[in-house]
Each structure stands twice: as structure tokens, then as C-alpha cells.
């Protein structure tokens, strides 16, 4: 009997260690790419610990590299995802706004990896209208997806799941790593969250995570845009005027009616009810226990004017941060999985967001503008084989660089049509000759939040922006003297020389990245045509 038992243990041990050698003895690196949705660097403690602590995500900084000058090319969801996949700017990759459909015939980094022997998988947010192509495994949220009990699109149709979206996506990612993946191949896993996208519905366990906290108010919450162009005044994303008391701040429509509040958009109350009705009866009870007293409090104080803006800001932040708590916990689960399965050393983990987000700066929520809070995005990379722990990089990097970086890590040639550069040289040596300026171009106008079309250049110190279409306006900022971008100094005589130099540099950049006024006109024409079709 003993003999049989010993043989069994021995065989089990052999087959188990066999499994480990087979999967871990590869000379190719694995890649885990995490893209969250609307995660502001101001709400990630590796960048700034004033409002939240995110110990699990922070691990990627303490065990890897934090990029403190990472930016996007077009601060909005679908466009950023298309940039990440293709390494090309929006005007060349078929997705300039959230209405465009991704052209899946293009070259993307997952497709190339797959051709070179990688296994590829994506779980979570996709938001590119077409089905994912270039992935061995995919389960993605339809469009924006839901926080509670989300549906997923899969190669075998739409499936409904139970649970909270951030947990569900993580379960799927870990299930892929544990059960589905081919252990003879290196893998590239895109683990993309819906969180912390509007309308910020936290998980049941985080509903009260920030209950007794007062969140510090940004200095520019009551910005009057005195020196800015009309673009800022016309944008419809002020906490005061455009944030929904119902859908965003979770005040019941009946109470709003009783207090005579009218929402900025008529569908907000319906959206609130639709989200609430997705909860199970038990969850609804738990929800009401938390948000009921908040509603009572709102009725009692019935804030107006500035007091109402401050009240909405606190509510907004508590839900937004609550949603991030779940992201942090789940990223921790995934990192633990890598640790426990001997995958940490040979896996590059990237954490980023599709763009930044305004947390009350200039009075706003949402993104889209080329101002810092929205233009910048968190970017952390851990790869023990090539990146020293606790390093900080301050070069101007951008999401066009993601695809080239991943290919470089995998030892694959970077196609010349990709416009970004591999970040790998920045891992080893801080004295790399790197780009001196970034280009940006935003298009989705007219559209939700009404942020006007604009493009511009950012150098380490300055930013020059042109707003166009139904406005013609330039803005210039000296980021060293005015990091909060409160003083538009365009045409200020002290900056004449700098201004003309930046104009010239901007034109050079547009030429370099193959953008132009004639393309702008072409896009305006096709967007107007599409708008008409949508209206009919
Ligand atoms: C929804 C949101 C907007 C947000 C867009 C795009 N409204 O329309 O506030 O800007 O998505 O976001 S909501 O009330 O329906 O949440 S993006 O991240 O996908 O670009
Ligand atoms: Ca987004």
C-alpha cells in the first residue's frame, strides 16, 4: 500500500514539475496588457496618493517603471484602443471617434504576435464595433458593457454572466491562464477593464469604501476660463451643469422631481433606473441601505449653487474611487496568479488607461481635451528581465508606442507603417535620444460633451493648441510656470519667439505624422454625412 502511495506522489510530482518546465522554459516573453477605462493618474497612488491608495497597481511601479509623461493621441475610448493595437494615429487607423468602426484588415500587434507563434487572448472592454480579430480567445463587452451581471460577446455568441464586471473579467483572464492557454507557446493577454468608466457603479463590497472621507477639491473646480477660448465654455462636461444627479450621483428620479431638479439630458433618469434594475433583489436592498441615507441627506440639505457643485463633486469622487478599489484588488489577484505560477519573471505587465480623466479640474469630469489631466494617462511597466525596480521615466511617450514596444519585447521586427517607437531602449538607459514633442488630434464634434475639434503640440515645457471647425482659436500654455493651464498666453508679447517656433514645430509634426488640413476637411465632410444619416 505504502509503495503504491509513494509511486503516486512521485509521479504526481514529476508530471507537475514537467508542466512547469514546459511552460516556463520558453525563451520568449509573455505579455499582459491591462487597459482600464478613464483611470486618471490623479487617482493612482503611484502617481499621487492624495485621494486613493492603490497598493496592487503600485506594485508595477515599485517592481518596474513608472512613466510620468505618458500621453494619448486622441483622448477618447475607441480611438485610443485603435492606436494601441495599430501603433498609428487616428487619421490613419480608421477610428477617429467612438462612432467609427475599426478596420480589422489592418496590421495590429496581436495579429503579428500570433503569426510569430504567440497565443493571444482578450477579456473585457474592446469598444471597436467590429469583432476582435487576431485573438485565439476573446470574450468582450458589447459596446460600453455593464457594471452588474454583464453580457459578453464571444466567438460562440452573446453570453450573460453573474457578478460584478471587474471581478468577472479577472475570473475570465485567470481562467484563460490556468486552463485554456497552450503552455507550449508564449502568451499575450489583454485584460481590459470597463472600470472606472461613467456612471461609476461600485461593487457591493466597496459601496461605502469612501463614506467618511472628504476628498480634496482641486483648485480649479470653479474655473471661469477667463483667458481660454470659447471651447472650454461650450464644453458640456461641467460637474455643476452637466453631471447627472440621477445616473451619476444616484439620486432617485422621484426625489429630483419632488425637489424640482431637471437633468441636463432627458435620458439620464432612465439610465439610472436601467442600471438599478440590473441588480438582484438582494443587491437592490443592500444598495438602498447605502444610497437611501445619501438621498435623505440630499433632500435635507438641498444644496444650491456652489454648495451643490461641491456636493456633486464629493459624490462623484466617492463612486469613482470606489470603482477603482475593485480594479486595484483584481489587478492584485492577477499579479498574485503570476507570482504563484512562476510567471512573474518572464512576463511583461503593462498597466495603462485609454486616456486620463478630469477629477474636477477646470470644473469638469470626462476627458477629450488636450489639457494635461485628460491628455496624460497612467503608464506602468514591469518586466524584471529588462526593467530595474522603482525606476521613473520622464520622456514624452505616447500610446502609439505600445505596439512597437510589445513587438520589440517579443523580438519581432516593427512594421514601418507603425508611427510609434519602442520604449525598450528607455528601459536600459536614460540617455536615449528621444522625441522632443508630441502631436495630438481630437475629432468627436459635434457630439456628446461638445468638446470642439482641436489639434496641437506639447513639448516638455509648452503646449500649443488650435481649435477649429465652428471656431478658430489658438491657446498656448507655459507648463513650467502654469502647470494647471489657467493662463492662455497666446499672443502674449513675452512669448512671441516661442510661439512662432511652436507653430513651425507643429507643422513639421503634422507633416511627419501625415496629417493635414485637407484630411481635416475630408473627415468633416464624412462626419456630417454620417450625422445626417443618424438623424434620419
Ligand atoms: C458615454 C458617457 C460619456 C462618455 C462617453 C465616451 N455617458 O457616452 O460621458 O464621454 O461614453 O466614453 S454615459 O452617461 O452613458 O456614461 S469613452 O470612454 O467610451 O470614450
Ligand atoms: Ca475611456
XYZ file of C-alpha atoms and ligand atoms in Angstrom:
557
model
C 0.000 0.000 0.000
C 2.787 2.355 1.021
C 4.684 1.542 -2.087
C 1.684 2.456 -4.275
C 1.274 5.720 -2.390
C 4.959 6.685 -2.801
C 4.831 5.904 -6.523
C 1.725 8.038 -6.871
C 3.304 11.007 -5.080
C 6.467 10.618 -7.159
C 4.548 10.512 -10.443
C 2.367 13.414 -9.456
C 5.499 15.398 -8.642
C 7.157 14.534 -11.943
C 4.144 15.410 -14.042
C 3.622 18.639 -12.130
C 7.217 19.816 -12.484
C 7.070 18.687 -16.089
C 4.173 21.061 -16.621
C 6.196 23.884 -15.085
C 9.322 23.274 -17.175
C 7.281 23.034 -20.321
C 5.561 26.327 -19.774
C 8.337 28.260 -18.106
C 11.356 27.223 -20.137
C 10.438 29.395 -23.078
C 12.878 31.990 -24.288
C 10.026 34.233 -25.463
C 8.465 36.693 -23.051
C 4.802 36.685 -22.138
C 2.821 39.900 -22.140
C -0.107 41.025 -20.022
C -1.582 44.274 -21.247
C -4.034 45.962 -18.881
C -6.091 48.852 -20.232
C -8.611 50.401 -17.879
C -11.196 52.918 -18.980
C -10.915 56.541 -17.806
C -8.460 55.879 -14.966
C -6.969 59.277 -14.080
C -3.356 59.278 -12.898
C -4.577 61.576 -10.096
C -6.380 58.515 -8.715
C -3.475 56.056 -8.755
C -1.258 56.287 -5.713
C 1.999 55.505 -7.546
C 1.383 58.937 -9.141
C -0.500 60.770 -6.447
C -1.713 59.435 -3.115
C -3.953 62.358 -2.139
C -7.244 60.675 -2.943
C -6.738 56.914 -3.019
C -4.306 54.143 -2.232
C -3.871 51.524 -4.987
C -1.239 49.186 -3.493
C -1.624 46.417 -6.062
C -1.293 48.576 -9.162
C 1.544 50.417 -7.410
C 3.484 47.146 -7.291
C 4.095 47.564 -11.015
C 5.858 50.846 -10.276
C 7.879 49.605 -7.311
C 8.865 46.467 -9.211
C 9.161 48.241 -12.570
C 8.963 51.584 -14.307
C 6.576 54.495 -13.898
C 6.242 56.800 -16.898
C 5.321 60.234 -15.642
C 4.997 61.797 -19.046
C 2.795 59.283 -20.856
C 0.117 60.642 -23.183
C -2.536 59.592 -25.669
C -3.000 60.894 -29.230
C -6.776 61.474 -29.074
C -8.316 61.363 -25.625
C -11.312 59.127 -26.109
C -12.014 55.429 -25.826
C -12.330 53.689 -29.217
C -9.666 55.859 -30.864
C -7.162 55.101 -28.086
C -7.765 51.371 -28.379
C -7.249 51.538 -32.138
C -4.000 53.451 -31.590
C -2.810 50.856 -29.073
C -3.488 47.989 -31.491
C -2.049 49.587 -34.634
C 0.666 51.980 -33.433
C -0.812 54.587 -35.767
C -2.588 57.923 -35.264
C -6.378 58.126 -35.606
C -6.319 59.727 -39.059
C -4.576 56.590 -40.382
C -6.146 53.764 -38.371
C -9.847 54.182 -39.275
C -11.064 55.202 -35.783
C -11.154 58.939 -35.027
C -14.161 58.848 -32.703
C -16.414 56.461 -30.806
C -18.744 56.081 -33.803
C -16.158 54.761 -36.244
C -15.850 51.027 -36.938
C -12.363 49.524 -36.624
C -10.987 48.241 -39.918
C -9.898 44.736 -38.926
C -7.919 44.173 -42.125
C -5.174 46.443 -40.757
C -1.900 45.324 -39.253
C -2.194 45.035 -35.460
C 0.292 43.837 -32.875
C -1.833 40.852 -31.729
C -2.036 39.631 -35.337
C 1.732 39.893 -35.747
C 2.412 38.162 -32.430
C 0.155 35.336 -33.435
C 1.986 34.902 -36.717
C 5.187 34.582 -34.711
C 3.984 31.771 -32.500
C 2.266 33.655 -29.698
C -1.091 32.720 -28.336
C -3.291 35.799 -27.897
C -6.380 36.439 -25.771
C -8.550 39.395 -24.842
C -11.067 39.709 -21.997
C -13.122 42.793 -21.156
C -13.505 46.068 -22.927
C -12.990 46.190 -26.682
C -15.307 49.001 -27.887
C -14.288 48.961 -31.535
C -17.612 47.896 -33.033
C -16.126 45.091 -35.149
C -15.417 41.680 -33.561
C -11.869 41.174 -32.258
C -9.551 39.713 -34.891
C -6.064 38.463 -34.133
C -7.024 36.660 -30.929
C -7.146 32.938 -30.216
C -9.537 33.588 -27.347
C -11.841 36.549 -26.892
C -14.739 37.498 -24.663
C -15.545 41.185 -24.804
C -18.210 43.545 -23.517
C -20.688 44.709 -26.128
C -20.043 48.425 -26.646
C -19.520 50.026 -23.156
C -20.805 46.990 -21.276
C -22.451 46.943 -17.838
C -21.076 47.003 -14.291
C -23.504 44.421 -12.917
C -24.095 40.960 -14.404
C -22.545 41.957 -17.724
C -23.169 40.346 -21.087
C -20.146 39.300 -23.160
C -19.710 38.837 -26.887
C -17.827 35.662 -27.678
C -16.959 33.706 -30.797
C -19.900 31.467 -29.864
C -22.451 34.261 -29.372
C -23.558 36.547 -26.548
C -23.356 35.179 -23.013
C -24.735 36.569 -19.776
C -22.662 36.409 -16.624
C -23.358 36.923 -12.955
C -21.331 39.203 -10.764
C -19.510 42.499 -10.876
C -17.790 43.309 -14.148
C -14.266 43.842 -12.775
C -14.381 40.514 -10.899
C -15.872 38.716 -13.907
C -13.228 39.980 -16.336
C -10.496 38.943 -13.905
C -12.041 35.487 -13.458
C -12.025 35.081 -17.233
C -8.411 36.240 -17.555
C -7.241 33.891 -14.786
C -9.287 31.040 -16.225
C -7.518 31.587 -19.534
C -4.089 31.494 -17.864
C -4.899 28.496 -15.736
C -6.992 26.309 -18.007
C -7.213 27.388 -21.619
C -3.773 28.505 -22.657
C -1.406 26.398 -24.681
C 1.578 26.045 -22.339
C 3.956 25.348 -25.190
C 3.503 28.902 -26.507
C 4.234 32.330 -25.096
C 1.042 34.320 -24.467
C -0.187 37.873 -24.876
C -3.200 38.577 -22.720
C -5.184 41.816 -22.995
C -7.009 42.218 -19.708
C -9.142 45.306 -20.271
C -11.487 46.812 -17.730
C -14.686 48.727 -18.139
C -13.948 50.398 -14.820
C -13.789 53.216 -13.850
C -15.977 54.466 -16.707
C -19.022 56.636 -16.146
C -21.551 56.112 -14.446
C -19.278 54.760 -11.714
C -21.271 51.952 -10.089
C -19.008 50.425 -7.398
C -19.038 46.790 -6.413
C -21.268 45.865 -3.447
C -18.218 45.422 -1.230
C -16.951 48.932 -1.998
C -20.191 50.897 -1.732
C -19.078 52.536 1.495
C -15.319 52.493 0.981
C -15.076 56.302 0.945
C -18.111 57.045 3.081
C -16.440 59.173 5.706
C -13.709 60.673 3.585
C -13.662 64.282 2.383
C -11.957 64.311 -0.973
C -9.681 67.329 -1.500
C -11.184 69.754 -4.002
C -8.988 70.740 -6.971
C -8.038 74.427 -7.094
C -9.678 74.964 -10.460
C -13.102 73.478 -9.664
C -14.642 76.909 -10.192
C -12.504 77.902 -13.186
C -14.133 80.736 -15.146
C -11.967 80.069 -18.261
C -11.187 83.807 -18.379
C -8.185 83.504 -20.656
C -9.310 80.429 -22.580
C -11.142 80.144 -25.885
C -14.874 79.501 -26.174
C -14.125 75.784 -26.465
C -13.968 75.476 -22.667
C -17.173 77.405 -22.016
C -19.056 75.473 -24.689
C -17.949 72.030 -23.496
C -20.768 70.173 -21.772
C -18.903 68.312 -19.060
C -19.051 70.555 -16.027
C -19.845 68.877 -12.727
C -22.046 71.871 -11.916
C -24.124 71.945 -15.093
C -23.878 68.641 -16.925
C -23.247 65.844 -14.438
C -26.456 63.890 -13.802
C -27.824 63.935 -10.261
C -29.639 60.685 -11.070
C -27.440 58.466 -13.257
C -24.105 59.822 -11.992
C -24.821 60.835 -8.402
C -27.515 58.209 -7.725
C -30.325 60.457 -6.547
C -33.669 58.772 -7.212
C -35.716 60.362 -10.024
C -38.765 60.736 -7.686
C -36.743 62.849 -5.308
C -35.421 65.012 -8.141
C -38.954 65.591 -9.287
C -40.056 66.479 -5.778
C -37.212 68.978 -5.447
C -37.811 70.349 -8.934
C -34.483 69.423 -10.490
C -34.272 68.998 -14.226
C -31.480 66.851 -15.662
C -29.297 68.282 -18.421
C -30.115 65.321 -20.697
C -33.585 63.825 -20.643
C -32.423 60.186 -20.700
C -30.309 60.359 -17.529
C -33.127 59.317 -15.181
C -33.983 56.346 -17.397
C -30.325 55.340 -17.440
C -30.244 55.387 -13.634
C -33.294 53.149 -13.391
C -31.987 50.783 -16.034
C -28.713 50.327 -14.107
C -30.566 49.883 -10.815
C -32.878 47.257 -12.331
C -29.886 45.129 -13.285
C -29.182 44.457 -9.594
C -30.608 41.334 -7.965
C -33.288 41.958 -5.293
C -30.660 41.313 -2.566
C -28.272 43.767 -4.175
C -31.045 46.340 -4.510
C -31.697 46.037 -0.755
C -28.032 46.477 0.020
C -27.812 49.377 -2.412
C -30.773 51.162 -0.857
C -29.232 50.754 2.613
C -26.267 52.810 1.405
C -27.776 55.259 -1.089
C -31.085 55.740 0.787
C -29.448 57.799 3.553
C -27.465 59.721 0.903
C -30.752 60.621 -0.801
C -32.268 61.616 2.566
C -29.281 63.798 3.287
C -29.559 65.425 -0.127
C -33.213 66.222 0.491
C -32.433 67.676 3.890
C -29.625 69.994 2.817
C -30.992 70.593 -0.682
C -27.778 72.319 -1.775
C -27.779 75.081 -4.376
C -25.166 76.933 -6.406
C -21.574 76.333 -5.341
C -22.694 74.106 -2.480
C -24.431 71.832 -4.991
C -21.299 71.637 -7.158
C -19.241 70.707 -4.096
C -21.808 68.120 -3.063
C -21.819 66.589 -6.561
C -18.014 66.584 -6.627
C -17.835 64.591 -3.374
C -20.460 62.101 -4.581
C -18.750 61.730 -7.944
C -15.381 61.068 -6.395
C -16.637 58.574 -3.834
C -18.228 56.407 -6.524
C -15.342 56.845 -8.966
C -12.788 55.879 -6.319
C -14.967 53.010 -5.126
C -14.913 51.582 -8.645
C -11.110 51.894 -8.733
C -10.809 49.954 -5.460
C -12.161 46.912 -7.247
C -9.748 47.390 -10.159
C -6.855 47.510 -7.713
C -7.977 44.407 -5.839
C -8.443 42.474 -9.074
C -5.117 43.552 -10.553
C -3.700 42.199 -7.284
C -5.399 38.855 -7.926
C -3.872 38.663 -11.383
C -0.388 39.609 -10.168
C -0.676 37.003 -7.404
C -1.587 34.425 -10.016
C 1.568 35.269 -11.968
C 3.632 35.016 -8.754
C 2.125 31.719 -7.694
C 2.662 30.190 -11.114
C 6.208 31.238 -11.638
C 5.254 33.629 -14.430
C 6.361 36.952 -12.961
C 9.955 36.910 -14.147
C 9.198 36.202 -17.781
C 6.067 38.309 -18.242
C 5.931 41.970 -19.136
C 2.943 43.579 -17.425
C 1.731 46.922 -18.741
C -0.853 48.997 -16.889
C -2.433 51.937 -18.670
C -5.786 53.594 -19.339
C -7.409 54.565 -22.635
C -6.888 58.166 -21.529
C -6.824 60.359 -18.458
C -9.838 61.981 -16.810
C -10.809 65.256 -15.167
C -11.475 64.866 -11.470
C -12.958 68.325 -11.048
C -10.058 70.226 -12.627
C -11.481 73.181 -14.602
C -14.842 72.185 -13.144
C -15.005 69.058 -15.317
C -15.498 65.329 -15.456
C -14.803 63.350 -18.700
C -11.775 63.872 -20.976
C -11.313 64.752 -24.718
C -9.348 67.999 -24.224
C -5.629 68.277 -24.789
C -5.242 69.661 -21.250
C -2.987 67.578 -19.034
C -5.495 65.626 -16.911
C -7.138 64.184 -19.994
C -4.193 64.083 -22.400
C -1.954 62.228 -19.956
C -2.589 58.624 -18.993
C -1.116 56.323 -16.349
C 1.591 54.025 -17.670
C 3.427 51.437 -15.583
C 5.523 48.595 -16.909
C 7.034 45.681 -15.052
C 9.389 43.283 -16.712
C 12.032 42.000 -14.306
C 14.300 40.800 -17.110
C 14.747 44.257 -18.581
C 13.414 46.897 -16.173
C 15.001 47.740 -12.841
C 12.610 48.080 -9.924
C 11.480 51.528 -8.835
C 12.530 53.449 -11.925
C 10.868 56.602 -13.185
C 10.940 57.746 -16.770
C 10.181 61.336 -17.789
C 10.420 61.109 -21.572
C 7.475 62.116 -23.736
C 5.909 58.757 -24.544
C 2.571 58.127 -26.186
C 0.141 55.278 -26.859
C 1.446 54.973 -30.448
C 4.491 53.440 -28.745
C 2.655 50.461 -27.212
C 2.512 48.211 -30.289
C 6.174 48.757 -31.232
C 7.207 48.093 -27.611
C 5.358 44.806 -27.380
C 6.773 43.624 -30.720
C 10.264 44.637 -29.632
C 9.911 42.688 -26.369
C 8.849 39.669 -28.423
C 11.898 40.088 -30.665
C 9.820 40.818 -33.777
C 10.567 43.496 -36.406
C 8.374 46.591 -36.123
C 6.484 47.305 -39.378
C 7.406 50.671 -40.873
C 3.770 51.811 -41.011
C 3.686 51.929 -37.200
C 4.273 55.538 -36.177
C 5.368 54.980 -32.611
C 8.724 53.919 -31.218
C 9.665 51.020 -28.995
C 10.096 52.057 -25.363
C 12.565 49.241 -24.764
C 15.650 51.492 -25.163
C 14.238 53.648 -22.348
C 14.242 50.601 -20.050
C 18.011 50.277 -20.190
C 19.417 53.748 -20.489
C 18.063 57.140 -19.634
C 20.197 58.939 -22.167
C 18.417 57.765 -25.291
C 17.886 60.375 -27.995
C 14.118 60.601 -27.706
C 11.326 62.663 -29.328
C 11.084 66.265 -28.225
C 7.422 66.871 -28.961
C 4.059 65.129 -29.073
C 1.199 65.514 -31.508
C -2.480 65.349 -30.552
C -5.727 65.457 -32.535
C -9.315 65.185 -31.256
C -12.330 64.925 -33.625
C -15.633 63.908 -31.972
C -17.612 67.127 -32.529
C -20.484 67.812 -32.632
C -21.160 65.007 -30.176
C -21.702 64.191 -26.514
C -19.900 66.725 -24.237
C -19.394 69.093 -27.188
C -15.622 69.394 -26.995
C -14.538 71.138 -30.171
C -12.186 69.618 -32.703
C -8.619 70.523 -31.941
C -5.045 69.521 -32.526
C -1.765 70.625 -31.041
C 1.782 70.089 -29.933
C 3.270 69.525 -26.487
C 6.933 69.851 -25.730
C 8.444 69.318 -22.291
C 7.598 72.914 -21.410
C 4.940 74.294 -23.756
C 1.645 73.398 -25.295
C 0.090 74.998 -28.373
C -3.480 74.091 -29.381
C -5.649 75.029 -32.340
C -9.445 74.687 -32.002
C -11.201 74.624 -35.369
C -14.413 73.835 -37.288
C -17.055 76.200 -35.803
C -14.379 78.239 -34.015
C -10.919 79.438 -34.909
C -8.813 79.830 -31.780
C -5.320 79.179 -30.513
C -4.158 78.571 -26.959
C -0.649 78.497 -25.587
C 0.486 77.350 -22.129
C 3.778 77.529 -20.296
C 3.550 74.301 -18.299
C 6.536 75.128 -16.167
C 5.065 78.396 -14.886
C 1.456 77.312 -15.114
C 1.105 73.536 -14.664
C -2.658 73.821 -14.162
C -3.099 75.551 -17.540
C -5.002 78.516 -16.190
C -3.324 81.212 -18.301
C -3.654 81.066 -22.037
C -0.670 83.141 -23.175
C -1.265 83.002 -26.907
C -0.173 86.338 -28.436
C 1.483 87.405 -25.198
C 4.449 89.516 -26.442
C 6.827 87.799 -23.995
C 6.308 84.541 -25.864
C 6.419 85.781 -29.487
C 9.510 83.845 -30.380
C 8.443 80.665 -28.611
C 5.017 80.894 -30.209
C 6.345 81.072 -33.762
C 8.823 78.283 -33.070
C 5.995 76.075 -31.783
C 3.862 76.870 -34.843
C 6.705 75.734 -37.052
C 7.319 72.586 -34.981
C 3.617 71.761 -35.073
C 3.549 71.959 -38.867
C 6.601 69.712 -39.032
C 4.955 67.193 -36.740
C 1.773 67.144 -38.817
C 3.827 66.502 -41.901
C 5.845 63.814 -40.139
C 2.720 62.007 -38.946
C 0.957 62.564 -42.297
C -1.886 64.739 -41.007
C -3.161 67.790 -42.887
C -5.899 70.387 -43.377
C -7.183 68.549 -46.425
C -7.645 65.405 -44.308
C -9.495 67.531 -41.733
C -11.865 68.750 -44.411
C -12.423 65.260 -45.720
C -13.234 63.974 -42.211
C -15.575 66.896 -41.521
C -17.498 66.119 -44.707
C -17.841 62.424 -43.941
C -18.757 63.077 -40.282
C -21.508 65.482 -41.319
C -22.852 62.963 -43.761
C -22.886 60.293 -41.032
C -24.617 62.685 -38.617
C -27.379 63.281 -41.169
C -27.799 59.539 -41.669
C -28.058 59.019 -37.911
C -30.683 61.753 -37.623
C -32.827 60.165 -40.364
C -20.755 57.636 -22.567
C -20.708 58.565 -21.357
C -19.919 59.814 -21.705
C -18.549 59.409 -22.214
C -18.720 58.502 -23.415
C -17.431 58.043 -24.038
N -22.036 58.917 -20.940
O -21.489 58.223 -23.588
O -19.795 60.608 -20.554
O -17.797 60.531 -22.578
O -19.445 57.357 -23.002
O -16.571 57.456 -23.109
S -22.897 57.892 -20.038
O -23.808 58.695 -19.238
O -23.606 56.998 -20.927
O -21.974 57.134 -19.207
S -15.438 56.566 -23.657
O -14.503 56.339 -22.560
O -16.030 55.331 -24.116
O -14.811 57.311 -24.745
Ca -12.338 55.897 -21.861
